[in-house]
Amino acid sequence: MYGGCIMEALCRNGRIKRLLKNVIESVKILMYCLKLSWNASGVYTMLRMFCSIVPPLMGIMGSFLSKYLLDLLADKLGTGKVPEVFFLLIGGICTIKILQNLSDKVEQYIQIIHNEIMNEKLAMMLMQRSCSADMEYFDNAEYYDKLQASARDSYSIAQILWNAMSFVGACFSFVGVFVVLWAAKPIYALLLTLTAIPHGMIATRYTKTLYNLSMEQINAERKKSYIQGITLEKRYAQDIRLFHIGKLLREKYYNIWKEVFTKRKQVLRKKTVVTIVFSCLPGIITVVVGMDIGLRIFAGTASIGDYSLYMGMMEQLLSAFFIMTYSLTNVHDNKLRITNFKSVLASKNKVLDSGMREVAQVDEIVLDQVSFTYPGTKKCVLNNVSLRFRKTEKTVLVGVNGSGKTTIIKLLLRLYEPDSGRILVNGVDIKEYRLESLRRNFSVYFQEMGNYCMSLYENVIIGDAEREDEQAVYKALEQSCCGDILDKAIYGLNTNLMRMFDKDGLELSGGQYQKIALARCLYRRSTVLVLDEPSSNLDPKAEHDIFEQIRQLSDNKLTIFTSHRLSNVSLADRIIVLEHGCVVEEGTQKELLEKNQRYAELYRYQSEKFNISESKKGSENDTDSID
Ligand code: ADP
């Protein structure tokens, strides 16, 4: 009953409540880390625990053996007799020293290996999360900051365990030493502990301040790395030379660095001054206690062994206390890091993969009054769009830049969810399909599609990673007109793209890289072919050949493509014209030209340009190739 009253009284006190909350949180975080560590390697987790607890206990035993040895030496001084116990004590001290040395080295080894294993495990978890996170997270600077911080701080999980175990070891040592000192003279133990506490508190406070500062500065750090990355990356190298922006970038980098550095320096300077002041106190007490024991030895109330024991114990008490506060502050510091790591892993996707249906073949896609605004923005990018794509007709989306063509494709793939309206595949809402099953049907070429510093073969099979078919790779490369690239590839399909990791790597032109990305798309077994500006970087011949291939390939697939070049539009059975996120016209080329509205206007604009350039060359009879 009294216990309950005391607890109630304590809980009424806000500070105690906060402390309790902190303790509970810390324990939860510790359990989380322990679970991760155990999953990564149970054996190393056990070994680590063992290595943290045993050495402090050996330290206490060593101090006692040294005391007895010194007392024995003082007792037998000049007698000429060597008692057997002398050898036993020497043997004991020697064994402890060897064991301490051994455990020290083994501990270092275990720590390195365990850290490596943990880092791999955590990197995998983070990569998995990053690969499955909603696309909208990548438009979100705050998420990027957190992701970056998690990648940087993931080592902390291994660290927090280490610190927690060091804390437990130090507690053992502290209690043992405290009891011995208390038994000798309580004032020694009390004074030493009391003078060490402020130092511990200051260290804890500054660790938290420094961590909060590093979180505040992570955006600036990210910008700094981004700017540095620009100067190191090949794709910006030409711009830097052409526009002479090296100096500008260095200045930008320096300004951000200076701001970050100045704030950190201020906090670190304060921390150093304050900790120097407070760390002197325990040292002074040690000297005073040493003097007291010395005087007692002269008075004959203490032995030389006592001097060694108590001075050693005081050293150990201080060291245990500092390890305790250091580990505790690190646990606290890492607790914040791990909370961040946990929150990144626990971030929820809006695009839920909760559908159960499978789709083996897409025959029809319907957008039913779809509206969409990119998360975190205000502008409505698609406004009440209703569309139908059928397997039996090739559809082209036409519209000026920013009219919403690519966005429609992203919504079909469920890279984002519409704000309102539905998207149906074969009459069923796409949310009802398993995400993987839905996406499996799509072979998509996006304008910003990257290539990889891997072999030509890998660059193609990435499009359908479950299938390794060399003949099909050759076929896809042929369909996307990559003959010229294969001619240059000295190791055939095994030739690496780019020279970042390989001196014999293939460096290609923008158009050639585009053809490889197209080959990847054509290699994929799919029932829907989506091509977003597939010929933007291609020369007229390659463009003509590729569209000819697409015409053949798309005969038995639902095909959607976007193009600025109305010359390619003739391939389509149906044209959809978008403007400011709305469908403004729909029909065949003939119908839309007859209608003489927006499409006809765009068409005339391009054909007039062409006719002018053609008439300049004296030829007026070819109107097929328009750009
Ligand atoms: P199109 O393919 O017709 O050129 P998009 O569909 O790519 O146009 O873009 C439509 C509009 O959406 C543009 O105004 C563009 O700025 C905007 N937009 C595209 N991607 C994003 C994004 N990730 N976040 C915010 N706005 C975006």
XYZ file of C-alpha atoms and ligand atoms in Angstrom:
654
model
C 0.000 0.000 0.000
C 2.835 2.387 0.957
C 4.632 1.371 -2.191
C 1.587 2.368 -4.228
C 1.372 5.769 -2.473
C 5.050 6.413 -3.042
C 4.716 5.507 -6.727
C 1.685 7.786 -7.038
C 3.523 10.653 -5.386
C 6.518 10.075 -7.634
C 4.371 9.913 -10.728
C 2.754 13.210 -9.867
C 6.159 14.688 -10.185
C 6.642 15.587 -13.855
C 10.382 14.983 -13.823
C 10.078 11.462 -12.511
C 7.429 10.744 -15.089
C 9.718 11.938 -17.837
C 12.590 9.925 -16.414
C 10.466 6.806 -16.285
C 9.302 7.414 -19.832
C 12.898 7.816 -20.959
C 13.957 4.639 -19.210
C 11.097 2.673 -20.763
C 11.928 4.080 -24.203
C 15.607 3.232 -23.755
C 14.772 -0.311 -22.730
C 12.519 -0.694 -25.773
C 15.242 0.607 -28.067
C 17.742 -1.728 -26.444
C 15.453 -4.690 -26.990
C 14.989 -3.646 -30.620
C 18.750 -3.484 -31.120
C 19.267 -6.765 -29.331
C 16.719 -8.395 -31.606
C 18.442 -7.037 -34.708
C 21.823 -8.102 -33.392
C 20.542 -11.555 -32.525
C 19.013 -11.942 -35.988
C 22.291 -10.882 -37.566
C 24.382 -13.274 -35.438
C 23.390 -14.951 -32.175
C 26.935 -16.214 -31.512
C 28.604 -12.829 -31.826
C 25.902 -11.201 -29.710
C 26.630 -13.676 -26.886
C 30.382 -13.263 -27.242
C 30.030 -9.516 -27.114
C 28.020 -9.710 -23.915
C 30.597 -11.983 -22.347
C 33.486 -9.726 -23.326
C 31.826 -6.674 -21.792
C 31.133 -8.154 -18.405
C 34.178 -10.275 -17.626
C 37.081 -7.745 -17.863
C 35.794 -5.346 -15.142
C 35.425 -8.224 -12.711
C 38.970 -9.331 -13.435
C 40.135 -5.769 -12.708
C 38.716 -5.907 -9.160
C 40.323 -9.300 -8.537
C 43.664 -7.981 -9.828
C 43.571 -5.012 -7.411
C 43.052 -7.343 -4.452
C 45.861 -9.671 -5.480
C 48.199 -6.667 -5.839
C 47.258 -5.466 -2.347
C 48.036 -8.882 -0.814
C 51.293 -9.078 -2.712
C 52.433 -5.652 -1.515
C 51.439 -6.425 2.077
C 53.357 -9.699 1.863
C 56.414 -7.933 0.475
C 56.258 -5.298 3.218
C 55.843 -8.027 5.844
C 58.761 -10.173 4.673
C 60.994 -7.256 3.721
C 64.628 -8.201 4.437
C 63.791 -11.565 6.102
C 65.351 -13.656 3.329
C 62.327 -16.000 3.308
C 60.169 -16.451 0.194
C 56.775 -17.881 1.168
C 54.872 -20.124 -1.265
C 51.944 -17.753 -1.331
C 54.212 -15.209 -3.052
C 54.377 -17.442 -6.142
C 50.648 -18.042 -5.977
C 49.962 -14.304 -5.913
C 52.433 -13.629 -8.744
C 50.828 -16.480 -10.706
C 47.333 -15.071 -10.058
C 48.309 -11.548 -11.118
C 50.045 -12.920 -14.177
C 47.007 -15.020 -15.135
C 44.707 -12.015 -14.756
C 47.009 -9.855 -16.880
C 47.115 -12.537 -19.598
C 43.351 -12.987 -19.474
C 42.789 -9.225 -19.598
C 45.117 -8.893 -22.555
C 43.503 -11.851 -24.276
C 39.956 -10.670 -23.722
C 40.971 -7.212 -24.898
C 42.216 -8.552 -28.220
C 39.352 -11.016 -28.646
C 36.916 -8.227 -27.833
C 38.436 -6.013 -30.532
C 38.138 -8.830 -33.057
C 34.563 -9.629 -32.083
C 33.629 -5.973 -32.164
C 34.929 -5.491 -35.703
C 33.326 -8.670 -37.064
C 30.045 -8.081 -35.280
C 29.914 -4.494 -36.555
C 30.551 -5.682 -40.115
C 27.769 -8.260 -39.917
C 25.363 -5.777 -38.359
C 26.185 -3.086 -40.918
C 25.492 -5.481 -43.778
C 22.192 -6.516 -42.243
C 21.103 -2.923 -41.649
C 22.210 -1.754 -45.084
C 20.099 -4.548 -46.577
C 17.080 -3.490 -44.536
C 17.490 0.106 -45.583
C 17.963 -0.802 -49.251
C 14.870 -2.967 -49.130
C 12.843 -0.119 -47.661
C 14.252 2.390 -50.100
C 13.423 0.116 -53.064
C 9.844 -0.425 -51.953
C 8.999 3.072 -50.660
C 6.351 5.071 -52.483
C 7.706 7.300 -55.228
C 6.318 10.307 -53.396
C 8.910 9.809 -50.678
C 11.553 10.655 -53.248
C 9.907 14.027 -53.886
C 10.048 14.742 -50.171
C 13.148 16.523 -48.843
C 12.341 15.572 -45.254
C 12.236 11.886 -46.126
C 15.528 12.213 -48.008
C 17.087 13.787 -44.927
C 15.853 10.931 -42.778
C 16.989 8.312 -45.266
C 20.424 9.873 -45.454
C 20.624 10.109 -41.656
C 19.592 6.463 -41.361
C 22.234 5.302 -43.806
C 24.808 7.339 -41.917
C 23.657 6.272 -38.466
C 22.822 2.621 -39.015
C 26.167 1.658 -37.433
C 24.675 3.056 -34.233
C 22.556 -0.020 -33.762
C 25.646 -2.154 -33.260
C 27.076 0.665 -31.195
C 24.107 0.967 -28.850
C 24.385 -2.695 -27.903
C 28.066 -2.328 -27.284
C 27.409 0.709 -25.139
C 24.635 -0.985 -23.231
C 26.890 -3.930 -22.500
C 29.753 -1.640 -21.519
C 27.275 0.071 -19.224
C 26.344 -3.218 -17.563
C 30.040 -4.179 -17.203
C 30.863 -0.757 -15.754
C 27.926 -1.056 -13.320
C 29.349 -4.341 -12.012
C 32.727 -2.765 -11.624
C 31.308 0.401 -10.056
C 29.228 -1.428 -7.445
C 32.080 -3.793 -6.530
C 34.597 -0.985 -6.143
C 32.126 1.274 -4.363
C 31.448 -1.447 -1.766
C 35.175 -1.975 -1.130
C 35.827 1.745 -0.772
C 32.740 2.194 1.391
C 33.969 -0.577 3.700
C 37.316 1.197 4.048
C 36.029 4.726 4.448
C 32.535 5.707 3.211
C 33.646 9.290 2.664
C 36.128 8.177 -0.073
C 33.364 6.489 -2.060
C 30.859 9.289 -1.521
C 33.192 12.183 -2.338
C 34.524 10.551 -5.447
C 31.079 9.653 -6.767
C 29.581 13.057 -5.983
C 32.374 14.929 -7.725
C 32.123 12.677 -10.779
C 28.361 13.182 -11.234
C 28.434 16.773 -12.654
C 30.921 15.686 -15.285
C 28.603 12.863 -16.334
C 25.610 15.168 -16.501
C 27.411 17.766 -18.586
C 28.626 15.106 -21.010
C 25.063 13.799 -21.412
C 23.680 17.251 -22.036
C 26.223 18.119 -24.694
C 25.828 14.806 -26.472
C 22.156 15.560 -26.870
C 22.852 19.130 -28.002
C 25.358 17.909 -30.576
C 22.970 15.311 -31.895
C 20.124 17.806 -32.235
C 22.482 20.128 -34.046
C 23.537 17.376 -36.447
C 19.856 16.669 -37.205
C 19.255 20.377 -37.838
C 22.225 20.478 -40.151
C 21.479 17.353 -42.138
C 19.791 19.267 -44.929
C 22.837 21.500 -45.265
C 25.097 18.409 -45.152
C 23.048 16.852 -47.923
C 23.361 19.968 -50.066
C 27.114 19.954 -49.402
C 27.452 16.334 -50.566
C 25.258 17.073 -53.559
C 27.488 19.945 -54.648
C 30.598 17.855 -54.126
C 28.927 15.043 -56.100
C 28.365 17.414 -59.032
C 32.078 18.131 -59.245
C 32.931 14.432 -59.052
C 30.385 13.084 -61.503
C 31.118 12.635 -65.134
C 27.725 13.730 -66.391
C 28.325 17.250 -65.063
C 31.982 17.410 -66.095
C 31.253 19.026 -69.467
C 28.920 21.670 -68.046
C 31.461 22.566 -65.383
C 34.112 23.169 -67.997
C 31.806 24.829 -70.478
C 30.134 27.222 -68.056
C 33.187 27.650 -65.780
C 31.115 26.879 -62.723
C 33.859 25.099 -60.755
C 34.573 28.225 -58.691
C 30.889 28.875 -58.105
C 30.378 25.317 -56.873
C 33.400 25.489 -54.593
C 32.126 28.746 -53.134
C 28.696 27.277 -52.562
C 30.273 24.260 -50.874
C 32.500 26.450 -48.709
C 29.632 28.701 -47.584
C 27.526 25.757 -46.483
C 30.515 24.104 -44.797
C 31.362 27.332 -42.964
C 27.876 27.736 -41.583
C 27.731 24.123 -40.415
C 31.263 24.214 -39.025
C 30.837 27.511 -37.137
C 27.815 26.242 -35.233
C 29.453 22.904 -34.406
C 32.644 24.607 -33.309
C 30.732 26.855 -30.913
C 29.028 23.935 -29.212
C 32.200 21.824 -29.108
C 34.216 24.667 -27.621
C 31.666 25.173 -24.851
C 31.552 21.454 -24.191
C 35.351 21.208 -23.939
C 35.668 24.144 -21.512
C 32.869 22.940 -19.246
C 34.019 19.310 -19.182
C 37.632 20.334 -18.431
C 36.439 22.265 -15.379
C 34.241 19.475 -14.089
C 36.646 16.622 -14.823
C 39.299 18.220 -12.537
C 37.195 17.701 -9.397
C 37.508 13.879 -9.109
C 41.281 14.166 -9.764
C 41.641 16.538 -6.807
C 39.688 14.145 -4.558
C 41.963 11.237 -5.602
C 45.030 13.212 -4.541
C 43.408 14.112 -1.191
C 42.482 10.467 -0.523
C 46.017 9.354 -1.479
C 47.401 11.815 1.048
C 44.994 10.580 3.738
C 46.001 6.926 3.224
C 49.684 7.940 3.198
C 49.238 9.645 6.554
C 47.440 6.563 7.879
C 50.350 4.355 6.727
C 52.755 6.605 8.639
C 50.481 6.314 11.664
C 50.478 2.517 11.280
C 46.710 2.202 10.739
C 46.988 1.226 7.075
C 49.330 -0.960 5.068
C 51.206 -0.284 1.815
C 48.884 -2.813 0.218
C 45.943 -0.644 1.296
C 47.479 2.318 -0.539
C 47.785 0.289 -3.712
C 44.297 -1.195 -3.298
C 42.490 2.073 -2.627
C 44.327 4.119 -5.220
C 43.672 1.334 -7.746
C 40.056 1.109 -6.656
C 39.580 4.840 -6.992
C 41.004 4.745 -10.474
C 38.624 1.919 -11.273
C 35.673 3.673 -9.678
C 36.302 6.780 -11.755
C 36.905 4.784 -14.877
C 33.732 2.729 -14.260
C 31.794 5.913 -13.615
C 33.033 7.547 -16.806
C 32.317 4.416 -18.814
C 28.829 4.389 -17.299
C 28.109 8.008 -18.188
C 29.792 7.696 -21.562
C 27.811 4.549 -22.411
C 24.635 6.095 -21.093
C 25.075 9.268 -23.141
C 25.900 7.179 -26.172
C 22.844 5.027 -25.602
C 20.860 8.237 -25.368
C 22.510 9.722 -28.435
C 22.092 6.529 -30.425
C 18.560 6.168 -29.157
C 17.682 9.276 -31.147
C 19.485 7.905 -34.202
C 17.800 4.550 -33.914
C 14.386 6.137 -33.481
C 15.049 7.860 -36.794
C 16.194 4.584 -38.404
C 13.133 2.806 -37.059
C 10.826 5.529 -38.340
C 12.276 5.251 -41.867
C 11.782 1.480 -41.830
C 8.323 1.874 -40.374
C 7.209 4.597 -42.821
C 3.994 3.456 -44.428
C 3.283 3.356 -48.128
C 0.130 5.004 -49.411
C 0.173 2.681 -52.390
C -1.015 -0.417 -50.596
C -0.338 -3.820 -52.043
C -3.500 -5.291 -50.623
C -5.103 -6.600 -53.820
C -5.339 -10.355 -54.283
C -6.263 -10.619 -57.929
C -3.869 -11.699 -60.656
C -3.815 -10.275 -64.134
C -2.218 -12.340 -66.885
C -3.188 -10.205 -69.839
C -4.257 -6.578 -70.087
C -6.890 -5.994 -72.763
C -8.286 -2.678 -71.677
C -7.353 0.198 -69.374
C -9.879 2.825 -68.352
C -9.247 6.063 -66.487
C -12.503 7.108 -64.911
C -12.595 10.779 -63.860
C -9.066 10.711 -62.540
C -7.644 13.783 -60.836
C -4.170 14.024 -59.406
C -1.893 16.476 -57.629
C 1.700 15.487 -56.796
C 2.013 15.081 -53.013
C 3.337 18.203 -51.359
C 2.285 20.457 -54.268
C -0.845 22.470 -54.944
C -1.172 22.373 -58.707
C -3.641 19.836 -60.051
C -1.706 17.972 -62.749
C -4.585 15.810 -64.018
C -8.087 17.163 -63.865
C -11.008 14.779 -64.151
C -9.412 12.734 -66.922
C -11.452 9.926 -68.473
C -9.763 7.741 -71.062
C -9.880 4.287 -72.559
C -6.922 2.303 -73.937
C -7.683 -0.905 -75.837
C -5.533 -3.759 -76.976
C -6.936 -3.438 -80.449
C -5.710 0.101 -81.008
C -2.422 1.859 -80.501
C -2.902 5.110 -78.640
C -0.669 8.127 -78.625
C -0.783 10.837 -75.968
C 0.016 14.214 -77.440
C 0.493 17.514 -75.673
C 3.037 20.188 -74.889
C 5.606 19.687 -72.118
C 4.028 19.464 -68.692
C 0.540 18.637 -69.986
C 0.436 15.436 -67.885
C 1.327 12.602 -70.313
C 4.020 10.975 -68.171
C 1.899 11.421 -65.072
C -0.851 9.292 -66.619
C 1.681 6.505 -67.190
C 2.911 6.755 -63.602
C -0.638 6.409 -62.335
C -1.246 3.338 -64.507
C 1.757 1.700 -62.854
C 0.553 2.733 -59.404
C 3.714 4.689 -58.743
C 1.288 7.241 -57.328
C -2.382 7.025 -56.346
C -4.992 9.343 -57.921
C -6.651 11.829 -55.561
C -10.015 10.889 -56.995
C -11.436 8.688 -59.705
C -10.553 5.105 -60.611
C -8.271 3.273 -62.949
C -9.625 -0.017 -64.249
C -7.766 -2.837 -65.935
C -10.037 -5.307 -67.719
C -12.930 -3.693 -65.842
C -11.380 -4.165 -62.384
C -9.949 -1.404 -60.189
C -6.146 -1.723 -60.319
C -6.040 -1.616 -56.519
C -7.612 -5.067 -56.515
C -4.655 -6.600 -58.318
C -1.468 -7.678 -56.668
C 0.959 -4.855 -57.364
C 3.599 -7.177 -58.756
C 1.083 -8.944 -60.972
C -0.142 -5.627 -62.383
C 3.325 -4.209 -63.012
C 4.466 -7.528 -64.508
C 2.243 -6.776 -67.496
C 3.870 -3.455 -68.290
C 6.954 -2.847 -70.322
C 7.691 0.828 -69.949
C 10.209 3.157 -71.435
C 10.497 6.434 -69.509
C 12.355 9.453 -70.815
C 14.638 9.653 -67.812
C 15.477 5.939 -67.913
C 19.054 5.395 -66.755
C 21.590 2.834 -67.831
C 23.789 0.949 -65.418
C 27.546 0.515 -65.074
C 27.141 -3.179 -65.796
C 27.579 -5.387 -68.851
C 25.511 -4.875 -71.972
C 23.862 -8.204 -71.225
C 22.905 -7.161 -67.678
C 21.665 -3.805 -68.920
C 19.159 -5.617 -71.095
C 18.093 -8.461 -68.823
C 17.375 -6.041 -65.990
C 14.142 -5.502 -67.931
C 13.058 -9.051 -67.094
C 15.433 -10.253 -64.408
C 13.792 -13.656 -64.011
C 14.610 -14.516 -67.607
C 18.144 -15.148 -68.847
C 17.941 -15.686 -72.555
C 20.925 -14.646 -74.631
C 19.106 -15.049 -77.929
C 16.295 -12.834 -76.692
C 18.866 -10.240 -75.597
C 20.345 -10.170 -79.102
C 16.861 -9.909 -80.553
C 15.908 -6.978 -78.304
C 19.155 -5.208 -79.211
C 18.422 -5.769 -82.884
C 14.842 -4.500 -82.534
C 16.084 -1.327 -80.904
C 18.663 -0.833 -83.665
C 21.724 -1.431 -81.461
C 23.792 -3.034 -84.254
C 26.299 -0.161 -84.170
C 26.753 -0.629 -80.411
C 27.342 -4.369 -80.702
C 29.964 -3.709 -83.398
C 31.918 -1.573 -80.916
C 31.556 -3.968 -77.982
C 34.889 -5.814 -77.859
C 33.671 -8.439 -75.399
C 30.258 -8.763 -77.019
C 27.418 -8.853 -74.524
C 29.958 -9.008 -71.692
C 31.276 -5.562 -72.513
C 30.599 -3.147 -69.694
C 28.761 0.088 -70.239
C 30.632 3.233 -69.220
C 34.211 3.440 -68.102
C 33.587 4.206 -64.457
C 34.791 0.766 -63.341
C 36.302 -0.644 -66.516
C 38.871 0.889 -68.855
C 37.393 -1.098 -71.769
C 33.842 0.012 -70.938
C 31.663 1.386 -73.722
C 31.027 5.114 -73.709
C 27.995 5.845 -75.850
C 26.077 8.810 -77.158
C 22.765 9.918 -75.643
C 20.869 8.304 -78.524
C 22.789 5.025 -78.152
C 22.068 4.887 -74.423
C 18.428 5.483 -75.263
C 18.472 2.517 -77.656
C 19.811 0.234 -74.907
C 17.094 1.396 -72.527
C 14.598 0.618 -75.286
C 16.127 -2.843 -75.777
C 15.577 -3.474 -72.062
C 11.959 -2.510 -72.482
C 11.488 -4.708 -75.548
C 13.197 -7.676 -73.849
C 10.555 -7.694 -71.152
C 7.722 -10.163 -71.650
C 4.648 -8.015 -71.210
C 1.136 -7.456 -72.444
C 1.306 -3.650 -72.374
C 3.924 -1.562 -74.118
C 4.314 2.012 -72.895
C 6.827 4.285 -74.542
C 7.294 7.797 -73.231
C 9.081 9.828 -75.918
C 11.046 6.802 -77.142
C 12.843 8.668 -79.897
C 13.733 11.983 -78.256
C 17.498 11.472 -78.742
C 17.479 9.356 -81.884
C 18.634 10.304 -85.357
C 15.901 10.238 -88.065
C 16.997 6.856 -89.434
C 17.073 5.170 -86.009
C 13.780 6.830 -85.145
C 12.167 5.540 -88.333
C 13.560 2.012 -87.835
C 12.523 1.849 -84.192
C 9.002 3.015 -84.885
C 8.807 0.402 -87.616
C 9.800 -2.247 -85.026
C 7.302 -0.863 -82.546
C 4.592 -1.037 -85.199
C 5.267 -4.769 -85.609
C 5.827 -5.557 -81.932
C 2.751 -3.779 -80.742
C 0.318 -5.693 -82.919
C -0.690 -8.058 -80.134
C -0.069 -5.718 -77.193
C -1.927 -2.839 -75.700
C 0.327 0.021 -76.771
C 0.510 3.571 -75.476
C 3.148 6.049 -76.434
C 3.787 9.721 -76.121
C 5.512 11.825 -78.676
C 6.145 15.451 -79.461
C 6.879 14.536 -83.028
C 3.654 14.324 -84.859
C 5.422 12.462 -87.668
C 5.307 9.359 -85.446
C 1.695 9.841 -84.548
C 0.587 8.237 -87.810
C 1.549 4.915 -86.202
C -1.304 5.307 -83.749
C -4.904 4.319 -84.308
C -6.098 6.907 -81.823
C -4.727 10.216 -80.651
C -5.469 11.805 -77.289
C -4.570 15.456 -76.891
C -3.838 16.708 -73.391
C -3.632 20.275 -72.243
C -3.071 21.437 -68.659
C -4.000 17.997 -67.368
C -7.275 17.749 -69.288
C -8.212 15.732 -72.350
C -9.086 18.335 -74.957
C -9.416 16.154 -78.056
C -9.586 12.529 -79.021
C -9.835 10.695 -82.345
C -7.926 9.487 -85.392
C -5.429 11.721 -87.123
C -7.892 12.268 -89.962
C -10.737 13.151 -87.604
C -8.637 15.574 -85.600
C -7.254 17.297 -88.671
C -10.758 17.704 -89.989
C -11.907 19.069 -86.673
C -9.258 21.710 -87.149
C -8.754 22.540 -83.484
C -5.867 21.981 -81.044
C -4.276 18.926 -82.687
C -4.579 20.472 -86.131
C -2.933 23.588 -84.763
C 0.004 21.595 -83.351
C 0.220 19.609 -86.578
C 0.251 22.730 -88.720
C 2.854 24.296 -86.504
C 5.221 21.389 -87.068
C 4.413 20.821 -90.713
C 4.806 24.517 -91.523
C 8.238 24.484 -89.926
C 9.088 21.434 -91.930
C 7.752 22.876 -95.158
C 9.742 26.044 -94.656
C 12.955 24.108 -94.118
C 12.131 21.765 -96.962
C 11.294 24.597 -99.350
C 14.598 26.166 -98.451
C 16.184 22.983 -99.688
C 14.008 23.135 -102.768
C 11.942 20.097 -102.012
C 8.249 20.450 -101.309
C 6.808 17.036 -101.712
C 7.635 15.195 -98.496
C 5.460 15.916 -95.466
C 5.940 12.734 -93.498
C 8.818 13.649 -91.233
C 7.682 16.418 -88.970
C 9.468 17.954 -86.015
P 4.547 15.661 -69.712
O 4.911 14.236 -69.673
O 3.274 15.935 -70.419
O 5.647 16.531 -70.237
P 4.430 15.394 -66.835
O 3.325 14.451 -66.659
O 5.815 14.873 -66.682
O 4.281 16.162 -68.224
O 4.273 16.584 -65.798
C 3.036 17.235 -65.610
C 3.235 18.311 -64.536
O 3.539 17.686 -63.299
C 4.363 19.278 -64.813
O 3.898 20.571 -64.492
C 5.461 18.880 -63.864
O 6.174 19.997 -63.424
C 4.686 18.253 -62.717
N 5.461 17.188 -62.071
C 5.990 16.108 -62.667
N 6.593 15.303 -61.770
C 6.441 15.895 -60.568
C 6.832 15.571 -59.225
N 7.507 14.449 -58.949
N 6.508 16.421 -58.241
C 5.827 17.553 -58.502
N 5.413 17.915 -59.732
C 5.704 17.118 -60.764
